Short mmCIF file of C-alpha atoms and ligand atoms in Angstrom, two decimals:
data_model
loop_
_atom_site.label_atom_id
_atom_site.label_comp_id
_atom_site.label_asym_id
_atom_site.label_seq_id
_atom_site.Cartn_x
_atom_site.Cartn_y
_atom_site.Cartn_z
CA MET O 154 157.34 73.88 -49.99
CA ARG O 155 153.85 73.36 -48.84
CA CYS O 156 153.78 69.78 -47.66
CA LEU O 157 150.66 70.27 -45.63
CA LYS O 158 148.31 68.65 -48.10
CA LEU O 159 150.75 65.78 -48.54
CA PHE O 160 151.10 65.60 -44.79
CA ALA O 161 147.30 65.55 -44.43
CA LEU O 162 147.06 62.80 -47.02
CA VAL O 163 149.68 60.66 -45.31
CA SER O 164 148.07 61.21 -41.88
CA THR O 165 144.67 60.30 -43.31
CA LEU O 166 146.11 57.14 -44.82
CA ILE O 167 147.77 56.18 -41.54
CA LEU O 168 144.64 56.99 -39.56
CA SER O 169 142.38 55.11 -41.95
CA PHE O 170 144.77 52.17 -41.86
CA LEU O 171 144.78 52.19 -38.04
CA PHE O 172 141.01 52.57 -37.95
CA HIS O 173 140.60 49.84 -40.47
CA SER O 174 142.81 47.30 -38.71
CA THR O 175 141.32 47.97 -35.25
CA ALA O 176 137.79 47.86 -36.60
CA GLN O 177 138.45 44.61 -38.38
CA THR O 178 139.89 42.88 -35.34
CA GLN O 179 136.97 44.06 -33.22
CA ASN O 180 134.19 43.33 -35.62
CA PRO O 181 134.41 41.32 -38.84
CA THR O 182 131.48 43.25 -40.37
CA ALA O 183 133.02 46.66 -39.62
CA GLN O 184 134.32 46.99 -43.15
CA ALA O 185 130.81 47.04 -44.54
CA LEU O 186 129.75 49.62 -41.94
CA ALA O 187 132.70 51.95 -42.47
CA THR O 188 131.92 55.15 -44.38
CA PRO O 189 134.46 57.28 -46.25
CA THR O 190 133.80 60.26 -43.97
CA PRO O 191 133.70 59.13 -40.34
CA THR O 192 131.26 60.99 -38.08
CA PRO O 193 133.21 63.74 -36.24
CA VAL O 194 133.74 63.10 -32.55
CA PRO O 195 131.77 65.70 -30.56
CA LEU O 196 134.20 68.02 -28.81
CA PRO O 197 134.19 68.42 -25.04
CA PRO O 198 133.37 71.87 -23.58
CA PRO O 199 136.41 74.20 -23.54
CA GLY O 200 138.52 74.17 -20.39
CA VAL O 201 140.12 77.58 -20.92
CA LYS O 202 138.68 81.02 -20.23
CA VAL O 203 139.58 83.55 -22.90
CA ASP O 204 137.57 86.63 -21.92
CA ARG O 205 140.53 87.86 -19.90
CA TYR O 206 142.54 88.02 -23.17
CA ARG O 207 140.16 90.21 -25.14
CA ALA O 208 141.95 93.46 -24.31
CA ALA O 209 145.40 92.05 -25.09
CA ALA O 210 144.15 90.55 -28.36
CA ALA O 211 142.70 93.91 -29.41
CA ARG O 212 146.00 95.66 -28.62
CA ILE O 213 148.01 93.05 -30.56
CA ILE O 214 145.74 93.24 -33.60
CA GLY O 215 145.74 97.05 -33.56
CA ALA O 216 149.53 97.22 -33.28
CA ALA O 217 150.13 94.62 -36.01
CA LEU O 218 147.79 96.34 -38.45
CA THR O 219 149.31 99.78 -37.95
CA SER O 220 152.94 98.68 -38.21
CA ASP O 221 154.99 98.31 -41.40
CA HIS O 222 157.81 96.58 -39.54
CA ALA O 223 157.11 93.07 -40.83
CA TYR O 224 156.86 94.23 -44.44
CA ALA O 225 160.05 96.29 -44.17
CA ARG O 226 161.92 93.27 -42.82
CA LEU O 227 160.58 91.03 -45.57
CA ALA O 228 161.59 93.70 -48.10
CA HIS O 229 165.17 93.63 -46.82
CA LEU O 230 165.29 89.83 -46.89
CA THR O 231 163.91 89.59 -50.42
CA ASP O 232 165.36 92.68 -52.15
CA HIS O 233 168.77 92.86 -50.46
CA ILE O 234 169.49 89.17 -49.85
CA GLY O 235 167.21 87.31 -52.27
CA ASN O 236 166.62 83.59 -52.66
CA ARG O 237 168.31 81.27 -50.18
CA LEU O 238 169.02 77.70 -51.25
CA SER O 239 170.79 75.45 -48.73
CA GLY O 240 174.55 75.82 -49.05
CA SER O 241 174.31 79.21 -50.81
CA SER O 242 176.08 82.35 -49.62
CA ASN O 243 172.67 84.09 -49.68
CA LEU O 244 171.36 81.75 -46.97
CA ASP O 245 174.51 82.38 -44.90
CA ARG O 246 173.98 86.15 -45.25
CA ALA O 247 170.32 85.82 -44.27
CA ILE O 248 171.22 83.86 -41.14
CA GLU O 249 173.89 86.39 -40.09
CA TRP O 250 171.47 89.27 -40.70
CA ALA O 251 168.64 87.65 -38.72
CA VAL O 252 170.86 86.91 -35.71
CA ALA O 253 172.17 90.49 -35.67
CA GLU O 254 168.70 92.03 -36.05
CA MET O 255 167.13 89.77 -33.43
CA LYS O 256 169.82 90.84 -30.98
CA ARG O 257 169.13 94.47 -31.90
CA ASP O 258 165.43 93.79 -31.18
CA GLY O 259 166.46 92.80 -27.66
CA LEU O 260 165.03 89.29 -27.98
CA ASP O 261 166.17 86.56 -25.57
CA ASN O 262 168.63 83.71 -26.20
CA VAL O 263 169.29 84.66 -29.82
CA ARG O 264 171.53 82.07 -31.45
CA ALA O 265 172.37 80.14 -34.61
CA GLU O 266 172.43 76.39 -34.02
CA LYS O 267 174.72 74.63 -36.48
CA VAL O 268 173.22 72.12 -38.93
CA MET O 269 175.00 70.50 -41.90
CA VAL O 270 172.93 70.72 -45.08
CA PRO O 271 173.03 69.22 -48.58
CA HIS O 272 174.55 71.53 -51.18
CA TRP O 273 172.89 71.04 -54.56
CA VAL O 274 173.72 73.50 -57.33
CA ARG O 275 171.78 73.99 -60.53
CA GLY O 276 174.41 75.38 -62.90
CA ASP O 277 173.43 76.25 -66.47
CA GLU O 278 170.54 74.39 -68.00
CA SER O 279 168.45 74.45 -71.16
CA LEU O 280 165.83 72.56 -73.12
CA GLU O 281 165.46 72.77 -76.89
CA LEU O 282 162.90 71.40 -79.26
CA LEU O 283 165.00 70.06 -82.17
CA THR O 284 162.26 68.73 -84.45
CA PRO O 285 159.77 69.32 -85.96
CA VAL O 286 160.35 73.05 -85.22
CA PRO O 287 163.60 74.17 -83.56
CA ARG O 288 162.96 76.46 -80.59
CA LYS O 289 164.01 77.05 -77.00
CA LEU O 290 161.61 75.79 -74.32
CA GLN O 291 161.01 77.09 -70.78
CA MET O 292 162.32 74.70 -68.13
CA LEU O 293 163.70 74.56 -64.59
CA GLY O 294 165.70 71.60 -63.32
CA LEU O 295 164.24 69.76 -60.33
CA GLY O 296 166.10 69.94 -57.05
CA ASN O 297 168.37 66.94 -56.32
CA SER O 298 168.49 65.95 -60.02
CA VAL O 299 171.70 64.73 -61.60
CA GLY O 300 173.01 66.66 -64.61
CA THR O 301 173.63 65.61 -68.20
CA SER O 302 176.94 65.34 -70.05
CA PRO O 303 178.09 68.72 -71.50
CA GLU O 304 176.63 67.90 -74.92
CA GLY O 305 173.29 67.09 -73.29
CA ILE O 306 170.76 64.34 -73.98
CA SER O 307 169.07 64.36 -77.38
CA ALA O 308 166.16 61.99 -77.77
CA GLU O 309 162.58 61.60 -78.87
CA ALA O 310 159.94 62.74 -76.38
CA VAL O 311 157.05 60.52 -75.37
CA VAL O 312 154.22 62.35 -73.60
CA VAL O 313 151.99 60.63 -71.05
CA ARG O 314 149.11 62.00 -68.98
CA ASP O 315 149.72 59.78 -65.96
CA PHE O 316 151.66 56.84 -64.52
CA GLY O 317 149.06 54.40 -65.88
CA GLU O 318 149.82 55.52 -69.43
CA LEU O 319 153.55 55.15 -68.78
CA ASP O 320 153.02 51.61 -67.49
CA ARG O 321 150.99 50.70 -70.58
CA LEU O 322 153.81 51.95 -72.84
CA GLY O 323 156.40 50.16 -70.70
CA GLU O 324 159.54 49.30 -72.68
CA GLN O 325 158.42 51.53 -75.59
CA VAL O 326 159.93 54.52 -73.73
CA ARG O 327 163.43 52.95 -73.67
CA GLY O 328 166.01 55.49 -74.89
CA LYS O 329 163.43 58.29 -74.90
CA ILE O 330 162.60 61.35 -72.78
CA VAL O 331 159.35 60.81 -70.87
CA VAL O 332 157.22 63.94 -70.49
CA TYR O 333 154.54 63.80 -67.78
CA ASN O 334 151.68 66.11 -68.71
CA ALA O 335 149.58 65.53 -65.58
CA PRO O 336 147.07 68.34 -64.91
CA PHE O 337 147.09 69.82 -61.40
CA THR O 338 144.44 68.36 -59.12
CA SER O 339 145.93 69.11 -55.68
CA TYR O 340 149.51 69.72 -54.64
CA GLY O 341 149.58 66.54 -52.55
CA ALA O 342 148.36 64.39 -55.42
CA THR O 343 150.11 65.93 -58.44
CA VAL O 344 153.50 66.35 -56.74
CA ALA O 345 153.97 62.57 -57.09
CA TYR O 346 155.05 63.20 -60.72
CA ARG O 347 157.75 65.61 -59.60
CA MET O 348 158.98 63.37 -56.78
CA GLN O 349 158.85 59.95 -58.47
CA GLY O 350 158.60 60.69 -62.19
CA ALA O 351 162.29 60.21 -63.01
CA SER O 352 162.69 56.82 -61.34
CA ARG O 353 159.41 55.45 -62.68
CA ALA O 354 160.49 56.40 -66.21
CA ALA O 355 164.04 55.08 -65.63
CA ARG O 356 162.54 51.71 -64.74
CA TYR O 357 161.51 51.33 -68.40
CA GLY O 358 164.82 52.62 -69.77
CA ALA O 359 163.95 56.31 -70.31
CA VAL O 360 167.01 58.60 -70.50
CA ALA O 361 165.44 61.72 -68.92
CA ALA O 362 162.10 62.84 -67.49
CA LEU O 363 160.27 66.16 -67.82
CA VAL O 364 157.38 67.06 -65.56
CA ARG O 365 154.59 69.55 -66.16
CA SER O 366 154.92 72.14 -63.38
CA ILE O 367 152.83 71.48 -60.27
CA THR O 368 150.51 74.44 -60.64
CA PRO O 369 146.93 75.18 -61.69
CA VAL O 370 147.89 78.15 -63.91
CA SER O 371 150.88 79.31 -65.89
CA LEU O 372 152.24 82.32 -67.75
CA GLN O 373 155.20 80.27 -69.08
CA THR O 374 156.51 79.98 -65.51
CA PRO O 375 158.29 76.72 -64.68
CA HIS O 376 158.13 75.52 -61.03
CA THR O 377 161.05 73.71 -59.42
CA GLY O 378 160.92 71.59 -56.27
CA ALA O 379 162.45 68.50 -54.76
CA MET O 380 162.58 65.12 -56.46
CA ALA O 381 163.90 61.85 -55.05
CA TYR O 382 165.54 58.88 -56.75
CA ASP O 383 164.48 55.30 -56.12
CA PRO O 384 167.77 53.60 -55.16
CA ALA O 385 166.77 50.57 -57.25
CA GLN O 386 166.70 52.53 -60.54
CA PRO O 387 169.33 54.35 -62.62
CA GLN O 388 169.46 58.10 -61.91
CA ILE O 389 168.31 60.11 -64.93
CA PRO O 390 168.17 63.94 -65.21
CA THR O 391 164.79 65.53 -64.58
CA ALA O 392 163.33 69.01 -65.00
CA ALA O 393 160.04 70.87 -64.85
CA VAL O 394 158.51 72.37 -67.97
CA THR O 395 155.70 74.92 -68.12
CA ILE O 396 152.09 73.96 -68.78
CA GLU O 397 152.48 75.66 -72.18
CA VAL O 398 155.49 73.49 -73.09
CA ALA O 399 153.84 70.30 -71.82
CA GLU O 400 150.72 71.02 -73.88
CA LEU O 401 152.80 71.82 -77.00
CA LEU O 402 154.66 68.51 -76.66
CA GLN O 403 151.35 66.73 -76.04
CA ARG O 404 149.90 68.10 -79.28
CA LEU O 405 153.01 67.16 -81.31
CA ASN O 406 152.97 63.70 -79.72
CA ASP O 407 149.26 63.17 -80.38
CA ARG O 408 149.64 64.21 -84.03
CA GLY O 409 152.36 61.57 -84.46
CA GLU O 410 155.06 64.19 -85.14
CA HIS O 411 157.58 62.45 -82.81
CA PRO O 412 159.10 65.61 -81.28
CA THR O 413 162.79 65.41 -80.40
CA LEU O 414 164.42 67.37 -77.59
CA ARG O 415 167.88 68.27 -76.29
CA LEU O 416 168.19 68.63 -72.50
CA LYS O 417 171.35 70.11 -70.96
CA MET O 418 171.80 70.36 -67.18
CA GLU O 419 174.90 71.03 -65.08
CA ALA O 420 173.14 70.13 -61.80
CA LYS O 421 175.24 68.38 -59.15
CA PHE O 422 175.84 67.96 -55.44
CA LEU O 423 178.83 69.57 -53.72
CA PRO O 424 179.97 68.35 -50.27
CA ASP O 425 177.53 69.11 -47.41
CA ALA O 426 177.74 72.72 -46.19
CA GLU O 427 177.49 74.28 -42.75
CA SER O 428 174.22 76.09 -42.06
CA ALA O 429 172.09 76.85 -38.99
CA ASN O 430 168.65 77.11 -37.45
CA VAL O 431 168.13 80.64 -36.12
CA ILE O 432 166.47 80.80 -32.70
CA ALA O 433 165.15 83.68 -30.60
CA GLU O 434 162.82 83.75 -27.62
CA LEU O 435 160.48 85.80 -25.54
CA ARG O 436 161.22 84.15 -22.19
CA GLY O 437 158.25 83.21 -20.05
CA SER O 438 157.68 84.99 -16.73
CA GLU O 439 156.42 82.03 -14.66
CA ARG O 440 156.95 78.81 -16.60
CA PRO O 441 159.91 79.67 -18.87
CA ASP O 442 160.84 76.02 -19.43
CA GLU O 443 157.48 75.44 -21.18
CA ILE O 444 157.66 76.35 -24.86
CA VAL O 445 155.28 77.51 -27.56
CA LEU O 446 157.30 77.11 -30.76
CA ILE O 447 156.47 79.22 -33.83
CA GLY O 448 158.46 79.27 -37.04
CA GLY O 449 158.98 78.74 -40.71
CA HIS O 450 161.88 77.83 -42.98
CA PHE O 451 164.55 80.35 -43.85
CA ASP O 452 165.88 78.52 -46.91
CA SER O 453 164.15 78.69 -50.29
CA TRP O 454 164.68 77.43 -53.82
CA ASP O 455 167.27 79.23 -55.92
CA VAL O 456 164.69 81.17 -57.95
CA GLY O 457 162.64 84.29 -57.27
CA GLN O 458 163.04 85.81 -53.81
CA GLY O 459 161.50 83.17 -51.55
CA ALA O 460 159.00 85.86 -50.52
CA HIS O 461 155.87 83.80 -49.81
CA ASP O 462 157.85 80.53 -49.49
CA ASP O 463 158.88 81.01 -46.81
CA GLY O 464 160.45 84.38 -46.08
CA GLY O 465 156.98 85.65 -45.13
CA GLY O 466 156.36 82.75 -42.76
CA CYS O 467 159.67 83.41 -40.98
CA ILE O 468 158.98 87.14 -40.68
CA VAL O 469 155.50 86.43 -39.22
CA ALA O 470 157.01 84.31 -36.42
CA TRP O 471 159.85 86.74 -35.77
CA GLU O 472 157.59 89.82 -35.79
CA THR O 473 155.22 88.05 -33.38
CA ILE O 474 157.71 88.14 -30.50
CA ARG O 475 159.18 91.52 -31.46
CA LEU O 476 155.69 93.02 -31.36
CA LEU O 477 154.75 91.34 -28.06
CA LYS O 478 157.97 92.65 -26.54
CA GLU O 479 157.27 96.16 -27.83
CA LEU O 480 153.78 95.99 -26.30
CA GLY O 481 155.22 94.83 -22.97
CA LEU O 482 153.24 91.59 -23.15
CA LYS O 483 155.32 88.97 -21.38
CA PRO O 484 153.56 85.58 -21.31
CA ARG O 485 153.89 82.99 -18.56
CA ARG O 486 155.54 80.47 -20.91
CA THR O 487 158.35 81.00 -23.40
CA ILE O 488 157.55 81.73 -27.04
CA ARG O 489 160.42 80.39 -29.14
CA VAL O 490 160.90 81.42 -32.77
CA VAL O 491 162.76 78.95 -34.98
CA LEU O 492 163.80 79.86 -38.53
CA PHE O 493 164.60 76.39 -39.81
CA THR O 494 167.25 75.72 -42.43
CA ASN O 495 166.99 73.28 -45.35
CA GLU O 496 163.27 72.56 -45.50
CA GLU O 497 163.19 72.50 -49.29
CA ASN O 498 165.72 69.79 -50.02
CA GLY O 499 166.47 67.81 -46.92
CA THR O 500 164.56 68.72 -43.70
CA ARG O 501 167.95 68.76 -41.96
CA GLY O 502 166.87 71.84 -39.97
CA GLY O 503 163.78 70.13 -38.56
CA ASN O 504 165.71 66.96 -37.77
CA GLY O 505 168.58 68.98 -36.29
CA TYR O 506 166.23 70.91 -34.00
CA ARG O 507 164.69 67.66 -32.74
CA ASP O 508 168.14 66.18 -32.04
CA ALA O 509 169.54 69.30 -30.34
CA HIS O 510 166.43 69.78 -28.15
CA ARG O 511 165.49 66.18 -27.41
CA ALA O 512 165.48 66.67 -23.64
CA GLU O 513 162.95 69.53 -23.79
CA ILE O 514 160.60 68.01 -26.38
CA PRO O 515 158.03 67.10 -23.68
CA LYS O 516 158.06 70.77 -22.62
CA HIS O 517 156.77 71.92 -26.03
CA VAL O 518 153.14 72.86 -25.42
CA LEU O 519 152.39 73.57 -29.10
CA ALA O 520 154.38 74.05 -32.32
CA ILE O 521 152.95 76.25 -35.10
CA GLU O 522 154.52 76.42 -38.55
CA SER O 523 153.77 79.14 -41.08
CA ASP O 524 154.62 77.76 -44.54
CA SER O 525 151.62 78.21 -46.81
CA GLY O 526 152.35 81.74 -47.98
CA VAL O 527 151.40 84.97 -46.19
CA TYR O 528 147.98 85.54 -47.72
CA ARG O 529 144.82 86.51 -45.82
CA PRO O 530 144.82 84.33 -42.68
CA GLU O 531 141.85 82.07 -41.95
CA GLY O 532 143.04 80.62 -38.65
CA PHE O 533 145.03 77.51 -37.88
CA GLY O 534 145.10 73.90 -38.95
CA LEU O 535 145.51 71.56 -35.99
CA ALA O 536 147.05 68.10 -36.33
CA ALA O 537 144.29 65.50 -36.72
CA THR O 538 145.95 63.52 -33.93
CA ALA O 539 145.58 66.35 -31.36
CA PRO O 540 143.46 65.40 -28.33
CA PRO O 541 139.81 66.60 -28.62
CA GLN O 542 140.23 68.72 -25.47
CA VAL O 543 143.14 70.61 -27.07
CA ARG O 544 141.03 71.14 -30.19
CA ALA O 545 138.13 72.45 -28.09
CA ASN O 546 140.46 74.82 -26.23
CA LEU O 547 142.13 76.14 -29.38
CA LEU O 548 138.70 76.74 -30.93
CA GLU O 549 137.87 78.81 -27.85
CA ILE O 550 141.12 80.81 -28.09
CA ALA O 551 140.63 81.35 -31.82
CA LYS O 552 137.40 83.22 -31.04
CA LEU O 553 139.72 86.11 -30.13
CA LEU O 554 140.44 86.31 -33.88
CA ALA O 555 136.80 86.49 -35.03
CA GLY O 556 137.09 90.26 -35.55
CA ILE O 557 139.66 89.73 -38.31
CA ASP O 558 137.87 86.65 -39.65
CA ALA O 559 140.72 84.30 -38.69
CA ALA O 560 138.96 82.15 -36.09
CA GLY O 561 139.04 78.85 -37.97
CA ILE O 562 140.61 75.67 -36.58
CA GLY O 563 141.07 73.26 -39.48
CA ALA O 564 140.81 69.47 -39.26
CA ASN O 565 144.52 68.92 -39.90
CA GLY O 566 147.75 70.83 -39.68
CA GLY O 567 151.45 70.74 -38.99
CA GLY O 568 154.45 71.30 -41.22
CA THR O 569 157.60 69.78 -42.62
CA ASP O 570 159.98 71.48 -40.18
CA ILE O 571 157.97 70.64 -37.05
CA GLY O 572 157.25 67.14 -38.39
CA PRO O 573 160.22 65.57 -36.58
CA ILE O 574 159.10 66.86 -33.15
CA MET O 575 155.45 66.09 -33.92
CA ARG O 576 156.49 62.47 -34.46
CA GLU O 577 157.97 62.64 -30.93
CA GLY O 578 154.57 63.69 -29.55
CA VAL O 579 154.50 67.50 -29.83
CA ILE O 580 151.09 68.87 -30.89
CA GLY O 581 151.52 70.60 -34.24
CA ALA O 582 149.56 73.27 -36.06
CA SER O 583 149.88 75.50 -39.10
CA LEU O 584 148.91 79.06 -39.90
CA ASP O 585 146.12 78.58 -42.44
CA VAL O 586 145.71 81.19 -45.16
CA ASP O 587 143.62 81.70 -48.27
CA GLY O 588 145.61 79.44 -50.58
CA ALA O 589 143.85 80.33 -53.84
CA HIS O 590 146.97 81.76 -55.50
CA TYR O 591 149.87 80.17 -53.64
CA PHE O 592 150.61 77.52 -56.25
CA ASP O 593 150.53 80.09 -59.07
CA ILE O 594 153.96 81.30 -57.94
CA HIS O 595 155.27 78.53 -55.62
CA HIS O 596 158.94 77.62 -56.36
CA THR O 597 159.15 80.01 -59.33
CA GLN O 598 160.99 83.15 -60.40
CA ALA O 599 157.71 84.94 -59.61
CA ASP O 600 157.74 84.34 -55.83
CA THR O 601 158.77 87.93 -55.22
CA LEU O 602 157.86 90.71 -52.78
CA ASP O 603 155.32 92.34 -55.12
CA LYS O 604 153.14 89.22 -54.62
CA VAL O 605 152.90 89.96 -50.87
CA ASN O 606 150.05 92.22 -49.79
CA PRO O 607 151.31 94.29 -46.82
CA ARG O 608 147.93 94.22 -45.10
CA GLU O 609 147.59 90.45 -45.45
CA LEU O 610 151.10 90.03 -44.04
CA ALA O 611 150.13 92.23 -41.07
CA LEU O 612 146.97 90.15 -40.56
CA CYS O 613 149.12 87.01 -40.48
CA VAL O 614 151.28 88.61 -37.77
CA ALA O 615 148.17 89.57 -35.79
CA THR O 616 146.75 86.05 -36.05
CA MET O 617 149.96 84.32 -35.05
CA ALA O 618 150.68 86.79 -32.23
CA VAL O 619 147.21 86.50 -30.62
CA MET O 620 147.32 82.69 -30.73
CA ALA O 621 150.94 82.33 -29.57
CA TYR O 622 150.55 84.87 -26.78
CA THR O 623 147.31 83.41 -25.44
CA VAL O 624 148.52 79.79 -25.49
CA ALA O 625 151.79 80.85 -23.85
CA ASP O 626 150.07 82.89 -21.16
CA LEU O 627 147.16 80.59 -20.15
CA PRO O 628 147.06 79.93 -16.40
CA GLU O 629 145.55 76.57 -17.37
CA ASN O 630 147.21 73.91 -19.49
CA LEU O 631 146.27 73.56 -23.12
CA ALA O 632 144.73 70.14 -22.49
CA ASP O 633 142.78 71.14 -19.34
CA ARG O 634 139.10 70.24 -19.03
CA ARG O 635 136.44 72.49 -17.62
ZN1 ZN I 168 157.95 76.26 -47.91
#
């Protein structure tokens, strides 16, 4: 799941709230002076010298772009193991394979750290239009949803464009299936329908909720993803439909044809299952207790192959240290790869890592998550809360990536899996990529290896490896001034 935009939104809200309350206590007229886009703080001069890394960066980029190792690994993960939902035997097989291969690579401190994860299973599911024209409709149950009875739920559909329209209908949706046909604006904004749609409909007595897939385009491809129930409302089944299905139901609704549907879902939770975060390191030569963490999430939804989300992100982190080791580049600090479990429906991997490594959290110099797909890299997003000196220094380091056009340092960054340690003070960042087509396939049957461009994957490895190596090897500290 790409929570970055959501994460950015939440951070912005928190920051604007903090700014707002401080400004108001300091100056009662501050509200009138505040502008929606605050003037950027000028950055201090960089305190790190990167010229000494030009040769290493060139070697790393050359090696990454002439190797098919990362793609071959991703091909094994996707074609021979497949998708990897928490609690599934596929995820267990992926974890066992990664541990064995990392040991074969000769990486340091390879281990699987046990984490208990939720075990949601989809089972069989279907959606039928009963009237006015009987036909099967494309759907995909939302993760964490409850199921229906075996005979399913048959009811009239009421289509709304947004929550405001639902609120205006209010009790008129009682006993009906609410269909949210909200067009995609951004992932962070539109995902609210997937997350909260069921409970907001249940509040008015709806018996099920269907959500237009969170995507800008569709070829009849439904997109799953996590939903969450409001504990104050009854739990009703909920599923995604394609844009095509949502628009069909909208037209029938608008013509007053009162479409009726039958929804069947076997979805349920089994008892929590044992899983693990996979960890491997390239131990530092001088300051091995200081850590640059890089990673992604090894679990995926139970559709497609979890190729872009987030098999590719995991392979990028893993290949980074394998490649550095092959090149004989041993940094001063430790680079630690973490393949987190259970990002998609629980964040238990991220929370488990924080709990198991609490004592060394202050030793984490930087944490970089790759979970936006493995498209052409543009650079890194850095948490908005990072100190300006760190931002200035990372901008300087990123210049080493100008030759492959990946020297950007975005205004915000982080990730779901590193969120728990970021909240404990670790500076977080994300590998930023060209996201133009990520949400076309995100959480669908179409997130498969053929969507991954081998050269773009290699560029992601090059970008991550240059950044991780340089930050880990700096004689200075990441926050040092000139
Ligand atoms: Zn993801």
